[in-house]
mmCIF file of C-alpha atoms in Angstrom:
data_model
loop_
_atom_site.group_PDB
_atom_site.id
_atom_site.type_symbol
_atom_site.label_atom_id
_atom_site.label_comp_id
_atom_site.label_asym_id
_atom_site.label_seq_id
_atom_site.Cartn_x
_atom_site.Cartn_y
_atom_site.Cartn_z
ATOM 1 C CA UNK A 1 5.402 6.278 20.444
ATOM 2 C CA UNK A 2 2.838 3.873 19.260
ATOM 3 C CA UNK A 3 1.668 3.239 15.619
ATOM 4 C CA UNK A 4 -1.473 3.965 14.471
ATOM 5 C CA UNK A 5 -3.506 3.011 11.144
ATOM 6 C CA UNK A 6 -5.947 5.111 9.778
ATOM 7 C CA UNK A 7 -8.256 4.432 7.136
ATOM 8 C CA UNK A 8 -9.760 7.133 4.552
ATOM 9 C CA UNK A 9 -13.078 5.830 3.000
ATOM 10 C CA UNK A 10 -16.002 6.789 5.683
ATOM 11 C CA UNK A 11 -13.149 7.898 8.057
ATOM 12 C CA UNK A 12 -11.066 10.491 6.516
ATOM 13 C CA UNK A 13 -12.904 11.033 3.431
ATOM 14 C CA UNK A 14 -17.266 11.134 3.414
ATOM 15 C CA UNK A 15 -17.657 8.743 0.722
ATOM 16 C CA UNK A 16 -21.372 8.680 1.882
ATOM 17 C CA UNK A 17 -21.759 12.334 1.181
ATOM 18 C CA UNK A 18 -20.519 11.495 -2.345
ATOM 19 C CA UNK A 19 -22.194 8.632 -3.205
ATOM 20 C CA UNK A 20 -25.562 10.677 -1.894
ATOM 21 C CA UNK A 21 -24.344 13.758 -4.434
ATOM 22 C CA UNK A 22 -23.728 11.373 -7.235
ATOM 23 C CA UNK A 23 -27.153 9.701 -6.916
ATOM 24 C CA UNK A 24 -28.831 12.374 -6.619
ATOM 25 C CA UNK A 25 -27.342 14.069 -9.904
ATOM 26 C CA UNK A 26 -27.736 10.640 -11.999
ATOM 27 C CA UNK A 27 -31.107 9.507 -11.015
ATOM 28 C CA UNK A 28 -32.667 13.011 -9.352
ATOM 29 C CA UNK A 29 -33.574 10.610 -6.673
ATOM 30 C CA UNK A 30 -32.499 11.772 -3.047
ATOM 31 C CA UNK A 31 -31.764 8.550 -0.770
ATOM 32 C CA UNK A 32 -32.417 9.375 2.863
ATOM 33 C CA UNK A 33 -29.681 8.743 5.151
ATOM 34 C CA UNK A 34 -32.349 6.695 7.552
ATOM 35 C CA UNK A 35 -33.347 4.335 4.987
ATOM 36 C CA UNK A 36 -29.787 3.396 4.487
ATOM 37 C CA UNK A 37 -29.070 2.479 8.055
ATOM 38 C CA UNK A 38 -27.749 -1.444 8.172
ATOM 39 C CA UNK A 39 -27.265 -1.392 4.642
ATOM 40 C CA UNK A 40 -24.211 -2.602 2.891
ATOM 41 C CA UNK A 41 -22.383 0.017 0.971
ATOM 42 C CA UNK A 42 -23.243 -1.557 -2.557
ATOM 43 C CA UNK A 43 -27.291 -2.244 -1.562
ATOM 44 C CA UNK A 44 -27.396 1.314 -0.452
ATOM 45 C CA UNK A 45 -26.163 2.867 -3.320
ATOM 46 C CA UNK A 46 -26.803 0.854 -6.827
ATOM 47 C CA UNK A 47 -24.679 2.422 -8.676
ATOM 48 C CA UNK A 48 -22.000 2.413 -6.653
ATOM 49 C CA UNK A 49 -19.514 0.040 -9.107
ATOM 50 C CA UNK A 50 -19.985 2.847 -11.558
ATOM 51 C CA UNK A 51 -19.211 5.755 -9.123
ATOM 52 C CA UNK A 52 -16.318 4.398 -7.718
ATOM 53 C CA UNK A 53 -14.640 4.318 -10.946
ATOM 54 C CA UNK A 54 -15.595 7.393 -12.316
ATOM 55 C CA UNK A 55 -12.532 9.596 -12.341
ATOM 56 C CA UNK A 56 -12.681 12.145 -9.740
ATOM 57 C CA UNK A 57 -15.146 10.215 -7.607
ATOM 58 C CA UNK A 58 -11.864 9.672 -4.802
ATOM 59 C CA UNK A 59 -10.220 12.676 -5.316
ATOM 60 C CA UNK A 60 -13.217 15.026 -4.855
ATOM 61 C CA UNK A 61 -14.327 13.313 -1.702
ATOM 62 C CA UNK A 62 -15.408 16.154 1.047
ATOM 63 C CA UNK A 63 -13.878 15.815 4.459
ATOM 64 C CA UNK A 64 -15.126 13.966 7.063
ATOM 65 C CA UNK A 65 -15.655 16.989 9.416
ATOM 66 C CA UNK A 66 -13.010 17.400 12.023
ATOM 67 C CA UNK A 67 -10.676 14.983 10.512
ATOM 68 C CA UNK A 68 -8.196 17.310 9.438
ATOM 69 C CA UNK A 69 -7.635 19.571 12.788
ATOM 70 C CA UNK A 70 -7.618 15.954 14.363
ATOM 71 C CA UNK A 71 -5.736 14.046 12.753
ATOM 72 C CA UNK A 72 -2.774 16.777 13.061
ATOM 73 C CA UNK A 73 -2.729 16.469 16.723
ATOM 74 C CA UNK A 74 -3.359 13.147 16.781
ATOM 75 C CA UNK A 75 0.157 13.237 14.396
ATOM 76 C CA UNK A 76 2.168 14.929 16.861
ATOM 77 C CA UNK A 77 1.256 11.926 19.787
ATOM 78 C CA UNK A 78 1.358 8.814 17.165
ATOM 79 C CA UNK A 79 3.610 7.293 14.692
ATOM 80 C CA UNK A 80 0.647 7.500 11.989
ATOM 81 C CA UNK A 81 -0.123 5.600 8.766
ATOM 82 C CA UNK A 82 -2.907 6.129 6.485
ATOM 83 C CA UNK A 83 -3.633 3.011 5.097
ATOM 84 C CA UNK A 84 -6.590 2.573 2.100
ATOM 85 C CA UNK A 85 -7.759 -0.359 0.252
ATOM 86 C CA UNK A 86 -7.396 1.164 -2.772
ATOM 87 C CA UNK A 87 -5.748 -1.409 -5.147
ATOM 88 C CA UNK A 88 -9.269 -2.541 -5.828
ATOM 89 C CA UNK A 89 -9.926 0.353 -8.331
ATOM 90 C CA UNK A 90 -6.340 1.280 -9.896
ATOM 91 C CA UNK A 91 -7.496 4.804 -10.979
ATOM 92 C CA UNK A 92 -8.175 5.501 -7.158
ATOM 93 C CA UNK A 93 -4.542 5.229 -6.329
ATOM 94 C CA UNK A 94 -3.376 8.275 -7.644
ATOM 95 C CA UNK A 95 -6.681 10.440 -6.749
ATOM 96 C CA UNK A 96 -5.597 9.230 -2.971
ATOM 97 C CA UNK A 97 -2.461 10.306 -3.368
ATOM 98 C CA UNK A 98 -3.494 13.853 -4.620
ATOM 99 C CA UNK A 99 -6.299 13.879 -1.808
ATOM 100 C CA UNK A 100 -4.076 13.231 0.879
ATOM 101 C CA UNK A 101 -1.796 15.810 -0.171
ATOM 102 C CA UNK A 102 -4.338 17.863 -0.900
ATOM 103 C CA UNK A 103 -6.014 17.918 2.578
ATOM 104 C CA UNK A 104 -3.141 16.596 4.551
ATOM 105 C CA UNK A 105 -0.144 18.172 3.943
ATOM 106 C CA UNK A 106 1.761 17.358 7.180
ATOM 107 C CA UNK A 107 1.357 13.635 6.220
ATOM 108 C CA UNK A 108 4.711 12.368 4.139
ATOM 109 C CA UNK A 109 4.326 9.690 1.365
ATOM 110 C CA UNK A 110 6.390 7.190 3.686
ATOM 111 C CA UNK A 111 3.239 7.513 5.636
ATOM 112 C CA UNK A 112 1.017 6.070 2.657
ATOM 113 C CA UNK A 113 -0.220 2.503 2.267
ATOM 114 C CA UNK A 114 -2.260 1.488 -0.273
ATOM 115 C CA UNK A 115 -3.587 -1.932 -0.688
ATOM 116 C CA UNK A 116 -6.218 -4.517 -0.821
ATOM 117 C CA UNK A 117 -6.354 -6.695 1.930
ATOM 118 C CA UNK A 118 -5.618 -5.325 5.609
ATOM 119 C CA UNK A 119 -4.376 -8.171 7.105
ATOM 120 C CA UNK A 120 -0.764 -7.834 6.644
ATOM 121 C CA UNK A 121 -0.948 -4.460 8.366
ATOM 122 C CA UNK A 122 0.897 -4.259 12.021
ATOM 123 C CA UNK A 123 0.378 -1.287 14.336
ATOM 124 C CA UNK A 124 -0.597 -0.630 17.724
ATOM 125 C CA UNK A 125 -3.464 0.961 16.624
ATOM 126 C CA UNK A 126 -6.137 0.629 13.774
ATOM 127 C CA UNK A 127 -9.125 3.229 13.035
ATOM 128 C CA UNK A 128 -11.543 1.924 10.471
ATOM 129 C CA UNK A 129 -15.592 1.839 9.614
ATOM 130 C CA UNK A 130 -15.495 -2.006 8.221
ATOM 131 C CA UNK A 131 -15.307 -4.810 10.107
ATOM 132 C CA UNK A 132 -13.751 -6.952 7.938
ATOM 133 C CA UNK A 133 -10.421 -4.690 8.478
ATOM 134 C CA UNK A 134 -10.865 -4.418 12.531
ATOM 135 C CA UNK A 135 -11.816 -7.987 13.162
ATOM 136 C CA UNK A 136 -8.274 -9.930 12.329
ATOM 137 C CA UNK A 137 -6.571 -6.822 13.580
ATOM 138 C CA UNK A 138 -4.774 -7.602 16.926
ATOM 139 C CA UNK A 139 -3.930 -4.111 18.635
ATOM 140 C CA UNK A 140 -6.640 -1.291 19.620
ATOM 141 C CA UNK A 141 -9.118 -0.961 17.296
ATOM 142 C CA UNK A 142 -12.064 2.136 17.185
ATOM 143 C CA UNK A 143 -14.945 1.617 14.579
ATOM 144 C CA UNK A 144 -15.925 4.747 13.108
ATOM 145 C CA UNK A 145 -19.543 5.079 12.745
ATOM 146 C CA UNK A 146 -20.795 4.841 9.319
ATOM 147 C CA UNK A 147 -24.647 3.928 7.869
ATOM 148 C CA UNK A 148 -23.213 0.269 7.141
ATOM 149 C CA UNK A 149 -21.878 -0.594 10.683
ATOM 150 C CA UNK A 150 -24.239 1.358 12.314
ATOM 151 C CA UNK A 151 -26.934 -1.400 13.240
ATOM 152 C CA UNK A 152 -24.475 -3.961 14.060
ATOM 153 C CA UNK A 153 -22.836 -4.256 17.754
ATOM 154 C CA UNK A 154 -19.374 -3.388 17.704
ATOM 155 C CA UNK A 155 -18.341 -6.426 19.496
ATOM 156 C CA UNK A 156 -14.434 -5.805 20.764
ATOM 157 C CA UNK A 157 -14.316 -2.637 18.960
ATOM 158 C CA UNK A 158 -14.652 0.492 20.178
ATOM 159 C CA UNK A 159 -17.142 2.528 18.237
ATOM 160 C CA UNK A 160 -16.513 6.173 18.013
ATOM 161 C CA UNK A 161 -18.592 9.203 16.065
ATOM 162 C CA UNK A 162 -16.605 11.371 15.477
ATOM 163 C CA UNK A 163 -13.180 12.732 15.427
ATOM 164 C CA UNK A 164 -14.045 14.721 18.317
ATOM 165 C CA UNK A 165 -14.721 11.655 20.344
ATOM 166 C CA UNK A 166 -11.198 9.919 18.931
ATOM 167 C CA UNK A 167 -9.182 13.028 20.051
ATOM 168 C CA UNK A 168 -11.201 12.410 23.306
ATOM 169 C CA UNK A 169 -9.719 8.608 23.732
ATOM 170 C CA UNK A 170 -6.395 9.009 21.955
ATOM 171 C CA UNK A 171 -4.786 12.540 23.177
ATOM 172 C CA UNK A 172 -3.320 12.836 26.301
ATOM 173 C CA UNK A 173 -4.542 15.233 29.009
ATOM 174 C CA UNK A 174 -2.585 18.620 28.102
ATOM 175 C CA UNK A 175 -4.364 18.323 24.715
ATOM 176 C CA UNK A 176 -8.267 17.627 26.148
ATOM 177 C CA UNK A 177 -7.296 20.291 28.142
ATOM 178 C CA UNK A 178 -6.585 22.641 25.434
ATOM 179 C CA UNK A 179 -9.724 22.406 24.062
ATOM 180 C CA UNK B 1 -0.140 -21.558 5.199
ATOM 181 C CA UNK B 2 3.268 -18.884 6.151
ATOM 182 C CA UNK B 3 2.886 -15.514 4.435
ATOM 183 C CA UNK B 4 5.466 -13.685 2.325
ATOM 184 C CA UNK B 5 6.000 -10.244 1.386
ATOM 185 C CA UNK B 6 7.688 -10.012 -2.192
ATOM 186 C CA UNK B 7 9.198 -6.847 -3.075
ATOM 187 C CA UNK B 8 8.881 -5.366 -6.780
ATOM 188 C CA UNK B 9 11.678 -3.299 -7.790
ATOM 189 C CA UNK B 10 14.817 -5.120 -8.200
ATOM 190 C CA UNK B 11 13.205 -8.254 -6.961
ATOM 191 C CA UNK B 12 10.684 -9.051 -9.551
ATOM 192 C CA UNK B 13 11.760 -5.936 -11.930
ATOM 193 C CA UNK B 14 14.702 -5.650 -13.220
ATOM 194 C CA UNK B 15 14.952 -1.570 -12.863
ATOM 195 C CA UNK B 16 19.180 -2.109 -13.552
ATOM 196 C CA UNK B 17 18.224 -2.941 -16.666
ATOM 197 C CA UNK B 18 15.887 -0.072 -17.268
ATOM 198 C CA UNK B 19 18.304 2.440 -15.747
ATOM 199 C CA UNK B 20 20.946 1.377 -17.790
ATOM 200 C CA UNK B 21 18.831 1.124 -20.921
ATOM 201 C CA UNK B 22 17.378 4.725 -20.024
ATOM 202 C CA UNK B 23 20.747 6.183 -19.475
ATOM 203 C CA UNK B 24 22.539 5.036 -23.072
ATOM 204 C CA UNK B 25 19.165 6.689 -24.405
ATOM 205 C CA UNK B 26 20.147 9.674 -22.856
ATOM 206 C CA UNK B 27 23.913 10.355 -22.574
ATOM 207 C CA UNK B 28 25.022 7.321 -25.614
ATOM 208 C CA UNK B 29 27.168 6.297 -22.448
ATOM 209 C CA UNK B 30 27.205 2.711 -21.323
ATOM 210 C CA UNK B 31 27.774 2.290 -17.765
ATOM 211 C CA UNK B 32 29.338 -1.408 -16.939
ATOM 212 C CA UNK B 33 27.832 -3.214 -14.454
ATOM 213 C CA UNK B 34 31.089 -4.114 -12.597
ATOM 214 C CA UNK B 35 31.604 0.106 -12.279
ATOM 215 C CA UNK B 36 28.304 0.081 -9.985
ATOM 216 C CA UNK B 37 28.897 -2.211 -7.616
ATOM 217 C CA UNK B 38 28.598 -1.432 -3.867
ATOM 218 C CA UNK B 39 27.584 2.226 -5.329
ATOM 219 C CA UNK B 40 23.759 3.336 -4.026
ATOM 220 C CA UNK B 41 21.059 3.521 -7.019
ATOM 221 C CA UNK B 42 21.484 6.983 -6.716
ATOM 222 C CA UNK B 43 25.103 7.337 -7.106
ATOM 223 C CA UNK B 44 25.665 4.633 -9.866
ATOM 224 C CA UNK B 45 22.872 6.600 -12.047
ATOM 225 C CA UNK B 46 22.928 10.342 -12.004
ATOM 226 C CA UNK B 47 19.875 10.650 -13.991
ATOM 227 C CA UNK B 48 17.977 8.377 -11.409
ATOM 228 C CA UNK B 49 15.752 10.812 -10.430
ATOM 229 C CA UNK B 50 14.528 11.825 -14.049
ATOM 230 C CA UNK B 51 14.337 8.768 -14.977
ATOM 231 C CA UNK B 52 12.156 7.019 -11.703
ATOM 232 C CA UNK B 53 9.380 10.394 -12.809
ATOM 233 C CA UNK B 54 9.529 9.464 -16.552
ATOM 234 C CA UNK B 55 6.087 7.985 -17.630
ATOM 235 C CA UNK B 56 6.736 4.576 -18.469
ATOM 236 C CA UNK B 57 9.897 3.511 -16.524
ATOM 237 C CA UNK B 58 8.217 1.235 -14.120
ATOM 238 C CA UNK B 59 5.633 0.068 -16.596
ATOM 239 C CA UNK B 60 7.997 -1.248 -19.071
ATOM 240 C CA UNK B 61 10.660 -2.095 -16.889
ATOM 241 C CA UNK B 62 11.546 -5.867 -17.736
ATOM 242 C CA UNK B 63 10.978 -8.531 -15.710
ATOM 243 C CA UNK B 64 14.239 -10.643 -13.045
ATOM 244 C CA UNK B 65 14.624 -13.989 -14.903
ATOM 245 C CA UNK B 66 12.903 -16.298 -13.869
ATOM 246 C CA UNK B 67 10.204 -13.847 -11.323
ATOM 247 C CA UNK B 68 6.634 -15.435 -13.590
ATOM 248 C CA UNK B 69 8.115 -19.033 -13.177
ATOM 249 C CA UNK B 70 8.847 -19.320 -9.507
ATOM 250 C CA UNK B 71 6.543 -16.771 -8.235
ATOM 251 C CA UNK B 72 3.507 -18.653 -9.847
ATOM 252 C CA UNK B 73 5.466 -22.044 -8.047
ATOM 253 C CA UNK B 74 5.626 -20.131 -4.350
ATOM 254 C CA UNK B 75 2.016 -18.561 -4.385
ATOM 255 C CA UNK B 76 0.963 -22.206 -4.359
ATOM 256 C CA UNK B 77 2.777 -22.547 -0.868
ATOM 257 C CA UNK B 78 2.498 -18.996 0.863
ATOM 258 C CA UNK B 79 -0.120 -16.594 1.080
ATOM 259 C CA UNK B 80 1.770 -14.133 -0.925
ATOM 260 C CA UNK B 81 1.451 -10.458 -1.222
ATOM 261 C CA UNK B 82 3.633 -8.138 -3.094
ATOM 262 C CA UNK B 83 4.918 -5.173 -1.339
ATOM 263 C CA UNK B 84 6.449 -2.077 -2.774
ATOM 264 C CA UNK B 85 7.764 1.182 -2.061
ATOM 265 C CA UNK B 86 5.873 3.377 -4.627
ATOM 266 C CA UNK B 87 4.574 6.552 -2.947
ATOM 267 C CA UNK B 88 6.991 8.530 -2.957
ATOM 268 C CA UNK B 89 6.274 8.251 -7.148
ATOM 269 C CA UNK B 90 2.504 8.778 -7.435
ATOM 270 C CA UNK B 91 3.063 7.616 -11.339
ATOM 271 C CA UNK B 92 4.139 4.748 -10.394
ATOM 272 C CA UNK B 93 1.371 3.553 -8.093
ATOM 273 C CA UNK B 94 -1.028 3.028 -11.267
ATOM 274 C CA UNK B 95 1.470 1.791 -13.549
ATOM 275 C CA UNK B 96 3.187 -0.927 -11.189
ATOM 276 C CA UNK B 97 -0.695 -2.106 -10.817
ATOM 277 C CA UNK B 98 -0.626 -2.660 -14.740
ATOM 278 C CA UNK B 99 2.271 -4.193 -14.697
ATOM 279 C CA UNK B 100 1.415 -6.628 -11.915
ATOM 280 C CA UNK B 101 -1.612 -7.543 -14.035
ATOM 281 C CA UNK B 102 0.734 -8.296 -17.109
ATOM 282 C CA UNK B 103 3.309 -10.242 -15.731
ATOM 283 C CA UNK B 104 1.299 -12.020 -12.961
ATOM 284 C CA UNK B 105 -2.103 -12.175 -13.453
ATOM 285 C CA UNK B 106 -2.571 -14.855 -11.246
ATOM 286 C CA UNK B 107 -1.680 -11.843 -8.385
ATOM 287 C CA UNK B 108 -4.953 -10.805 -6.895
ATOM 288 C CA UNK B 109 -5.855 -6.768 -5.687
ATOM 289 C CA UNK B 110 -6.254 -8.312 -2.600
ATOM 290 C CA UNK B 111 -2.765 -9.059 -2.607
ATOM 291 C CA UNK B 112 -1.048 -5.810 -3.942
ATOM 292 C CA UNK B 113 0.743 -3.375 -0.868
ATOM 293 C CA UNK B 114 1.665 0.141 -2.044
ATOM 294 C CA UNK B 115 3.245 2.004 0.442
ATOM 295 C CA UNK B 116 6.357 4.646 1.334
ATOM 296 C CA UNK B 117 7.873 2.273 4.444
ATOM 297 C CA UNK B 118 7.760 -1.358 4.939
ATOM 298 C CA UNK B 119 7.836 -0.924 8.740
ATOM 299 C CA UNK B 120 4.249 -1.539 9.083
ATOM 300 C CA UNK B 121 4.468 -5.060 7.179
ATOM 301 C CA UNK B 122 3.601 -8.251 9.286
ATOM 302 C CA UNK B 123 4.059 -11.548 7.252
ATOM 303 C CA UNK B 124 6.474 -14.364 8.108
ATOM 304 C CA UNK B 125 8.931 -14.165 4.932
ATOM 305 C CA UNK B 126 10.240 -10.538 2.943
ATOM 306 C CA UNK B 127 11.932 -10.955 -0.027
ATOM 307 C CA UNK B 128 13.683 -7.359 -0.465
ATOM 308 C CA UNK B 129 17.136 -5.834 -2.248
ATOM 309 C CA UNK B 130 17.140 -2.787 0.374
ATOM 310 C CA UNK B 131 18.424 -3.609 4.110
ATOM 311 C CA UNK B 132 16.283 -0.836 4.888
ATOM 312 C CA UNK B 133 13.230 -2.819 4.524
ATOM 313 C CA UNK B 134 14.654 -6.311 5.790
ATOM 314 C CA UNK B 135 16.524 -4.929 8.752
ATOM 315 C CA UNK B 136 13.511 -4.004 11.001
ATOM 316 C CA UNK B 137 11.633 -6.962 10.064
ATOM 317 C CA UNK B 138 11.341 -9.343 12.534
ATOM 318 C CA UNK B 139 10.515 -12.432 10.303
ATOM 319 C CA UNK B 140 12.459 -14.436 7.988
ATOM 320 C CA UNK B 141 14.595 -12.208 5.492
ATOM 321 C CA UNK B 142 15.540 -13.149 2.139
ATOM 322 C CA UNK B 143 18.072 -10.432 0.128
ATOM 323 C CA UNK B 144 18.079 -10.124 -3.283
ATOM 324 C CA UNK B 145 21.670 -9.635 -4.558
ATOM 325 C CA UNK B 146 21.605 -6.300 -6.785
ATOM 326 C CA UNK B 147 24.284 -4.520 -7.186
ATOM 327 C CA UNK B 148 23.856 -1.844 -4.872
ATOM 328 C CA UNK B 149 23.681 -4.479 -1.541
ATOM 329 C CA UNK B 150 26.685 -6.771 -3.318
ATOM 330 C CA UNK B 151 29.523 -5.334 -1.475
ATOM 331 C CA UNK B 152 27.876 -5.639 1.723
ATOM 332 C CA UNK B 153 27.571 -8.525 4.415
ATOM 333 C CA UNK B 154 24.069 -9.764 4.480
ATOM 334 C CA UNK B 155 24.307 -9.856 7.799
ATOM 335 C CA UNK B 156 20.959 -11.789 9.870
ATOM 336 C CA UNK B 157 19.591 -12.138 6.121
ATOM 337 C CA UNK B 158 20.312 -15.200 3.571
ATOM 338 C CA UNK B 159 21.622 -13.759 -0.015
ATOM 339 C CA UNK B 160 20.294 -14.922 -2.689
ATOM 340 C CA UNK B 161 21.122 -14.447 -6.762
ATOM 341 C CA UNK B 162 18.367 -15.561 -8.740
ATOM 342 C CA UNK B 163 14.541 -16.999 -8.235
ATOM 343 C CA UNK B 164 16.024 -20.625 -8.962
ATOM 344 C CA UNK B 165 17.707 -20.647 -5.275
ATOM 345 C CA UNK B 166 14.863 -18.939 -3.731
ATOM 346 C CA UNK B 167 12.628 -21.682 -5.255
ATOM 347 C CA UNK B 168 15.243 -24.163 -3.578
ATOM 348 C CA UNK B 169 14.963 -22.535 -0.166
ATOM 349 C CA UNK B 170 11.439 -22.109 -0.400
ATOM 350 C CA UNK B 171 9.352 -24.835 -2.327
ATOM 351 C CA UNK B 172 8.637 -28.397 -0.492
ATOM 352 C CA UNK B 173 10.929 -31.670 -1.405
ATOM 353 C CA UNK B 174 8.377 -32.402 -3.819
ATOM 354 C CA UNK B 175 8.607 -29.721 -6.265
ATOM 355 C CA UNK B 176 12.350 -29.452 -6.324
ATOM 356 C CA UNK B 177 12.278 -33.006 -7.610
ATOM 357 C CA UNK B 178 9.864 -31.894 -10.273
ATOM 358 C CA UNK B 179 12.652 -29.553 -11.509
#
């Protein structure tokens, strides 16, 4: 059974749809998803440093649509990790926790990994929206679509849009079938 | 530069100590150290359980003589991360990242691995008390004598007792001379 790494921000959890939200209610400025497109993270969103430590901003994340009914098939083919780079903002590790539980109850705590860099992480597979996680990596790797990465070529990667489209390359045939 | 994963509880915490100190708090009994020996965490401290979800236990657990010392010594030689089992205790995730701070503040995020299993760890060195951790790992193993692994073989892995001899087996000619 091969391993797989799966990352949360912009892939399990919409962090854009909460930075939007939080934007919107601080400034009463909506940001258009099309003028963001290329952007870094922290030029789209100015006050991002402040969001991202505001308690609740990690555990009240909204779903990435899809992810959930996904991911649990996905679970029954792979030996899966969800691993976040979370040890960047301490208060984040404990709203992870509660989100994962939360919205993934099939996935145990030996299945957690939280940390900063990704580089010491070996699997056969690794599903992420940054770069600088996929890039060092040296199994599989699928970049997941996000405003950020979304002007760039992915280069080796393999860029997916959805979780739709993952199930598509990572289940075998009985399951495509299925659907 | 060779990477090493360092492991937190009973490598660079001294959790004995806090179990012991937490279970004369509770019961007024003193367990001796030589009564523990071979005997799992679990079995040499009833109250383990209570104790591991107590606010507090992991961070005011005490530091391994001589952990600040050598680690500070090592990190000049490996790309060092520390890597710790701390999932299954959501507490613990934000408290073992304040205590990291305290203790060894030259430790970056960047360099900080919260997780449930070790099996997805890729670095050349681990530094670990639980064969669980080292067995699997197919780099260079270091154990960490605790009382639980003492009555065991090390098997493929070299023992060690203290940070001096891992300094020894670790550090360049140069800096053992400086000692």
């Amino acid at each position: 059974m091969k391993s797989i790494a799966v990352d949360m921000d912009g892939v399990l959890a919409d962090v854009y749809r909460q930075f939007l939200e939080m934007h919107f209610q601080d400034t009463g400025e909506k940001i258009s998803p099309e003028a963001i497109r290329g952007l870094k993270e922290a030029e789209a969103f100015p006050l991002l440093k402040k969001h991202v430590h505001s308690p609740g901003f990690f555990e009240n994340a909204p779903l990435i649509p899809g992810a959930q009914d996904s991911l649990k098939k996905i679970s029954a083919h792979y030996k899966l990790f969800i691993v976040s780079a979370a040890t960047e903002f301490p208060l984040s590790l404990y709203e992870k926790h509660r989100w994962l539980n939360k919205h993934f109850p099939f996935i145990h705590w030996r299945q957690m990994v939280f940390c900063g860099s990704k580089e010491i992480i070996k699997t056969d597979i690794m599903i992420d929206d940054h770069f600088k996680n996929l890039d060092h990596f040296s199994g599989e790797t699928y970049l997941f679509s996000q405003p950020h990465n979304e002007t760039t070529s992915p280069g080796k990667h393999v860029r997916v849009s959805s979780w739709k489209e993952l199930e598509k390359l990572l289940l075998p045939d009985p399951d495509k079938l299925e659907q």
